[in-house]
Amino acid sequence: MLPKRLTLLALAAFVLAGCDTTATKPVQVLTPPEPVAAAPRKIKIGLALGGGAARGFAHIGVIKALESQGIDADIVTGTSAGSVVGALYAAGNSGFALQKMAFDMDEAAISDWALPLFGKSSGVLKGEALQSYVNKAVGGVPLEKLKIPFGVVATDLKNGQPILFQRGNTGMAVRASSAVPGVFQPVAIGGHTYVDGGLVAPVPVRFARDMGADFIIAVNISSQTDTQKAISSMEVIMQTFAIMGQRINQFELKDADVVIQPSLGTMKGNDFASRNQAILAGEQATFAVMAQLKQKLKARREQ
């Protein structure tokens, strides 16, 4: 009888042990995931390079300074001198490579004097030499095949309307954009005659926007009319363009996110000897606004 009683007690103890409510399983605590910061938005940076003849060497300094801070253009537009530098940059040349090209450039290589026809001429320079120089520098690559999307602004001489070249012969488009009336002969392309783009867009900001730029850096190298003394007929022409350009730029530059204006003082448009000083002025002007530029660029990316 006793063994049977012990067996029943053991069985009861086993059952009670299985029903013990004090034994609990570990509770898994679910924590919310750490918030993931949104990745900066990819924006397209546009670089709008203005006209100004030899003062355009300053564009090279701007590009050098931007590259040193890891800022590369996704879209480039250029007018006149800006179209020359813009084409070489869009072809894949770095700022330092552009500087070397500038130092190696011979002014005579882009100057082809025109003989007056019956005592009359529409320009003292034909512009063919400039066209050849640019095409050789970009390896004969047309506009649409350059490494960076590039637009060249010129003016239709018949109706005064702007044209943005994005396809075709790179050197010819640059030549048309640089054809200052009275200095260079007009350029015939596709049944139209074109002259300097500075007549309609001294700094082609809106065209960079039209090409898809989200953030535009404009480089204004036009001379201040109160610092220039016009003596020769060519200087009078350039002074006239500077006056016109100031008026147009009051509206054009408003659409830029950052405007860089190198301090070029009284440097004239035909002063190729001052190319080194112009490049340095471009660098200095860019670094002067770099903090503001980076702040605005960061804010745009976080929008």
Coordinates of C-alpha atoms in Angstrom, one line a residue:
M1 CA 0.0 0.0 0.0
L2 CA 2.9 2.4 0.8
P3 CA 4.6 2.0 -2.5
K4 CA 1.4 2.8 -4.3
R5 CA 0.9 5.9 -2.2
L6 CA 4.4 7.0 -3.0
T7 CA 3.9 6.5 -6.7
L8 CA 0.7 8.7 -6.6
L9 CA 2.5 11.4 -4.7
A10 CA 5.4 11.4 -7.2
L11 CA 2.9 11.7 -10.0
A12 CA 1.1 14.5 -8.4
A13 CA 4.3 16.4 -7.8
F14 CA 5.3 16.0 -11.5
V15 CA 1.9 17.4 -12.6
L16 CA 2.1 20.3 -10.2
A17 CA 5.6 21.1 -11.4
G18 CA 4.4 21.2 -15.0
C19 CA 1.7 23.7 -14.0
D20 CA 4.1 26.0 -12.1
T21 CA 3.1 29.5 -13.1
T22 CA 6.2 31.1 -11.7
A23 CA 8.3 29.8 -14.5
T24 CA 8.3 32.4 -17.4
K25 CA 9.9 32.4 -20.8
P26 CA 12.2 35.3 -21.8
V27 CA 10.2 38.1 -23.4
Q28 CA 11.7 39.5 -26.6
V29 CA 11.5 43.3 -26.6
L30 CA 10.9 44.8 -30.0
T31 CA 12.7 48.1 -30.5
P32 CA 11.8 50.5 -33.4
P33 CA 14.5 50.6 -36.1
E34 CA 16.9 53.5 -36.1
P35 CA 15.7 56.3 -38.4
V36 CA 17.7 56.3 -41.7
A37 CA 18.8 59.7 -42.9
A38 CA 17.6 60.5 -46.3
A39 CA 20.3 60.4 -48.9
P40 CA 21.2 63.8 -50.4
R41 CA 19.3 64.5 -53.6
K42 CA 21.3 64.2 -56.8
I43 CA 21.1 67.6 -58.5
K44 CA 22.6 68.8 -61.7
I45 CA 25.1 71.6 -61.4
G46 CA 25.2 74.0 -64.3
L47 CA 28.2 76.3 -65.1
A48 CA 27.3 79.4 -67.2
L49 CA 30.4 81.0 -68.6
G50 CA 30.1 84.6 -69.8
G51 CA 31.8 86.5 -72.6
G52 CA 34.6 89.0 -72.4
A53 CA 37.3 88.1 -74.9
A54 CA 40.8 87.6 -73.3
R55 CA 39.2 88.2 -69.9
G56 CA 37.8 84.7 -70.4
F57 CA 41.0 83.2 -69.1
A58 CA 39.5 83.8 -65.7
H59 CA 37.0 81.0 -66.4
I60 CA 40.0 78.6 -66.1
G61 CA 40.7 79.8 -62.6
V62 CA 37.1 79.3 -61.6
I63 CA 37.1 75.7 -62.9
K64 CA 40.4 75.0 -61.1
A65 CA 39.0 76.3 -57.8
L66 CA 35.7 74.4 -58.1
E67 CA 37.5 71.1 -59.0
S68 CA 39.8 71.5 -56.0
Q69 CA 36.6 71.3 -53.8
G70 CA 35.2 68.4 -55.7
I71 CA 32.6 70.5 -57.5
D72 CA 32.2 69.4 -61.1
A73 CA 29.7 70.7 -63.6
D74 CA 27.0 68.4 -65.0
I75 CA 26.0 71.0 -67.7
V76 CA 28.0 73.8 -69.2
T77 CA 26.8 76.8 -71.3
G78 CA 29.0 79.4 -72.8
T79 CA 28.9 82.7 -74.6
S80 CA 31.8 84.1 -76.7
A81 CA 35.0 83.6 -74.7
G82 CA 32.9 81.4 -72.3
S83 CA 32.1 79.1 -75.2
V84 CA 35.8 78.6 -76.0
V85 CA 36.7 77.6 -72.4
G86 CA 33.4 75.8 -72.0
A87 CA 34.1 73.6 -75.1
L88 CA 37.5 72.6 -73.9
Y89 CA 36.2 71.8 -70.4
A90 CA 33.2 69.9 -71.8
A91 CA 35.7 67.8 -73.9
G92 CA 37.1 66.5 -70.6
N93 CA 40.0 68.8 -69.8
S94 CA 40.6 69.5 -66.2
G95 CA 41.3 73.0 -64.9
F96 CA 45.0 72.3 -64.8
A97 CA 45.0 71.0 -68.3
L98 CA 43.1 74.1 -69.4
Q99 CA 45.7 76.3 -67.7
K100 CA 48.5 74.6 -69.7
M101 CA 46.5 75.0 -72.9
A102 CA 46.1 78.7 -72.1
F103 CA 49.8 79.2 -71.5
D104 CA 50.7 77.4 -74.7
M105 CA 48.1 79.3 -76.8
D106 CA 49.6 81.7 -79.4
E107 CA 47.3 84.6 -80.1
A108 CA 48.3 84.4 -83.7
A109 CA 46.9 80.9 -83.9
I110 CA 43.3 82.2 -83.5
S111 CA 43.8 85.5 -85.5
D112 CA 43.1 85.3 -89.2
W113 CA 43.0 88.8 -90.6
A114 CA 40.4 89.4 -93.4
L115 CA 41.3 91.4 -96.4
P116 CA 38.7 94.1 -97.1
L117 CA 36.6 93.5 -100.1
F118 CA 36.4 96.6 -102.3
G119 CA 37.3 98.7 -99.3
K120 CA 34.5 97.1 -97.1
S121 CA 34.6 94.3 -94.6
S122 CA 32.1 92.9 -92.1
G123 CA 34.9 92.1 -89.7
V124 CA 38.7 92.3 -89.4
L125 CA 38.9 88.7 -88.4
K126 CA 37.5 85.8 -90.3
G127 CA 37.2 83.4 -87.4
E128 CA 38.2 80.3 -89.3
A129 CA 41.4 80.1 -87.2
L130 CA 39.4 80.1 -84.0
Q131 CA 37.2 77.4 -85.4
S132 CA 40.2 75.2 -86.3
Y133 CA 41.8 75.8 -83.0
V134 CA 38.8 74.6 -81.0
N135 CA 38.1 71.6 -83.2
K136 CA 41.7 70.5 -82.9
A137 CA 41.6 71.0 -79.1
V138 CA 38.5 68.8 -78.8
G139 CA 39.7 66.2 -81.2
G140 CA 37.1 67.0 -83.8
V141 CA 34.3 65.8 -81.5
P142 CA 30.9 67.4 -82.2
L143 CA 28.9 69.1 -79.5
E144 CA 26.5 66.3 -78.9
K145 CA 29.4 63.8 -78.1
L146 CA 31.4 65.9 -75.7
K147 CA 31.8 64.4 -72.3
I148 CA 29.7 67.1 -70.5
P149 CA 26.4 68.3 -72.0
F150 CA 27.4 71.7 -73.6
G151 CA 25.4 74.5 -75.1
V152 CA 26.8 77.4 -77.1
V153 CA 24.8 80.7 -77.4
A154 CA 24.8 82.8 -80.5
T155 CA 22.6 85.5 -82.0
D156 CA 20.6 85.2 -85.3
L157 CA 21.7 88.4 -87.1
K158 CA 18.4 88.6 -89.1
N159 CA 15.9 88.5 -86.3
G160 CA 18.0 89.1 -83.2
Q161 CA 16.8 85.8 -81.6
P162 CA 19.2 83.7 -79.5
I163 CA 20.2 80.2 -80.6
L164 CA 21.5 77.5 -78.4
F165 CA 23.8 75.1 -80.3
Q166 CA 23.8 71.6 -78.8
R167 CA 24.6 69.6 -81.9
G168 CA 27.0 69.9 -84.8
N169 CA 30.5 71.2 -85.4
T170 CA 31.9 72.4 -82.0
G171 CA 34.4 74.8 -83.5
M172 CA 31.9 76.4 -85.8
A173 CA 29.4 77.0 -83.0
V174 CA 32.1 78.6 -80.8
R175 CA 33.1 80.7 -83.8
A176 CA 29.5 81.9 -84.2
S177 CA 29.2 82.7 -80.5
S178 CA 32.4 84.7 -80.6
A179 CA 31.7 86.7 -83.7
V180 CA 31.7 90.2 -82.3
P181 CA 30.2 92.4 -85.0
G182 CA 32.9 94.6 -86.5
V183 CA 35.6 92.4 -85.2
F184 CA 34.8 88.9 -86.5
Q185 CA 32.9 88.2 -89.7
P186 CA 29.4 86.7 -89.2
V187 CA 29.1 83.0 -89.5
A188 CA 26.6 81.2 -91.9
I189 CA 25.1 78.0 -90.5
G190 CA 22.1 76.2 -92.0
G191 CA 20.9 79.1 -94.0
H192 CA 21.1 81.6 -91.1
T193 CA 23.8 84.1 -90.2
Y194 CA 25.0 84.3 -86.6
V195 CA 27.0 86.8 -84.5
D196 CA 28.2 87.0 -80.9
G197 CA 25.9 85.5 -78.3
G198 CA 26.7 88.4 -75.9
L199 CA 24.1 90.4 -77.7
V200 CA 21.4 88.3 -76.1
A201 CA 23.0 86.4 -73.3
P202 CA 26.3 87.8 -71.9
V203 CA 26.1 85.1 -69.2
P204 CA 23.9 82.2 -70.4
V205 CA 22.2 81.4 -67.1
R206 CA 18.7 80.7 -68.5
F207 CA 20.0 78.4 -71.1
A208 CA 21.7 76.3 -68.4
R209 CA 18.3 76.1 -66.7
D210 CA 16.7 75.1 -70.0
M211 CA 19.2 72.3 -70.4
G212 CA 18.2 70.8 -67.0
A213 CA 20.5 72.4 -64.4
D214 CA 19.1 72.5 -60.9
F215 CA 21.9 74.6 -59.4
I216 CA 23.6 77.3 -61.5
I217 CA 27.0 78.8 -61.0
A218 CA 27.3 81.9 -63.2
V219 CA 30.7 83.5 -64.1
N220 CA 30.5 87.1 -65.1
I221 CA 33.7 88.5 -66.6
S222 CA 32.3 91.5 -68.4
S223 CA 34.2 94.7 -67.8
Q224 CA 32.9 97.5 -65.7
T225 CA 32.3 100.4 -68.1
D226 CA 33.7 103.0 -65.6
T227 CA 37.1 101.3 -65.6
Q228 CA 37.7 101.1 -69.3
K229 CA 39.0 103.8 -71.6
A230 CA 38.0 103.3 -75.2
I231 CA 40.7 104.5 -77.6
S232 CA 40.8 102.4 -80.7
S233 CA 37.7 101.5 -82.8
M234 CA 37.9 97.9 -81.6
E235 CA 37.9 99.1 -77.9
V236 CA 34.9 101.3 -78.7
I237 CA 33.1 98.2 -80.0
M238 CA 34.0 96.2 -76.9
Q239 CA 33.0 99.1 -74.6
T240 CA 29.6 99.1 -76.4
F241 CA 29.1 95.4 -75.7
A242 CA 30.1 95.9 -72.1
I243 CA 27.4 98.6 -71.7
M244 CA 24.8 96.3 -73.3
G245 CA 25.9 93.3 -71.3
Q246 CA 25.5 95.1 -68.0
R247 CA 21.8 95.9 -68.8
I248 CA 21.0 92.3 -69.9
N249 CA 22.9 90.8 -66.9
Q250 CA 20.7 92.6 -64.4
F251 CA 18.0 90.2 -65.4
E252 CA 20.0 87.1 -66.5
L253 CA 22.1 86.8 -63.3
K254 CA 19.0 86.9 -61.0
D255 CA 18.3 83.3 -62.0
A256 CA 21.7 82.1 -60.9
D257 CA 22.2 80.4 -57.5
V258 CA 25.8 81.8 -57.2
V259 CA 27.5 84.5 -59.2
I260 CA 31.3 84.6 -59.4
Q261 CA 32.7 87.9 -60.7
P262 CA 36.5 87.8 -61.0
S263 CA 38.2 91.1 -60.2
L264 CA 39.8 91.9 -63.6
G265 CA 40.1 95.7 -63.2
T266 CA 41.0 97.4 -66.4
M267 CA 42.1 94.3 -68.2
K268 CA 41.1 94.7 -71.9
G269 CA 39.6 92.2 -74.1
N270 CA 42.7 91.9 -76.3
D271 CA 45.1 91.7 -73.4
F272 CA 46.4 88.1 -73.9
A273 CA 49.6 88.9 -72.0
S274 CA 47.6 89.1 -68.7
R275 CA 46.2 85.5 -69.0
N276 CA 48.0 84.4 -65.8
Q277 CA 46.6 87.2 -63.7
A278 CA 43.1 86.5 -65.1
I279 CA 43.4 82.8 -64.2
L280 CA 44.5 83.8 -60.7
A281 CA 41.6 86.3 -60.4
G282 CA 39.2 83.6 -61.3
E283 CA 40.5 81.3 -58.5
Q284 CA 40.4 84.1 -55.9
A285 CA 36.9 85.1 -56.8
T286 CA 35.7 81.5 -56.5
F287 CA 37.3 80.8 -53.2
A288 CA 35.8 84.1 -51.9
V289 CA 32.3 82.7 -52.4
M290 CA 33.1 79.0 -51.7
A291 CA 31.5 78.9 -48.3
Q292 CA 28.3 80.4 -49.5
L293 CA 28.4 78.2 -52.6
K294 CA 28.8 75.0 -50.5
Q295 CA 26.1 76.1 -48.1
K296 CA 23.6 76.7 -50.9
L297 CA 24.5 73.5 -52.6
K298 CA 24.0 71.5 -49.4
A299 CA 20.6 73.1 -48.8
R300 CA 19.5 72.3 -52.3
R301 CA 20.6 68.7 -52.0
E302 CA 18.6 68.3 -48.8
Q303 CA 15.4 69.8 -50.2

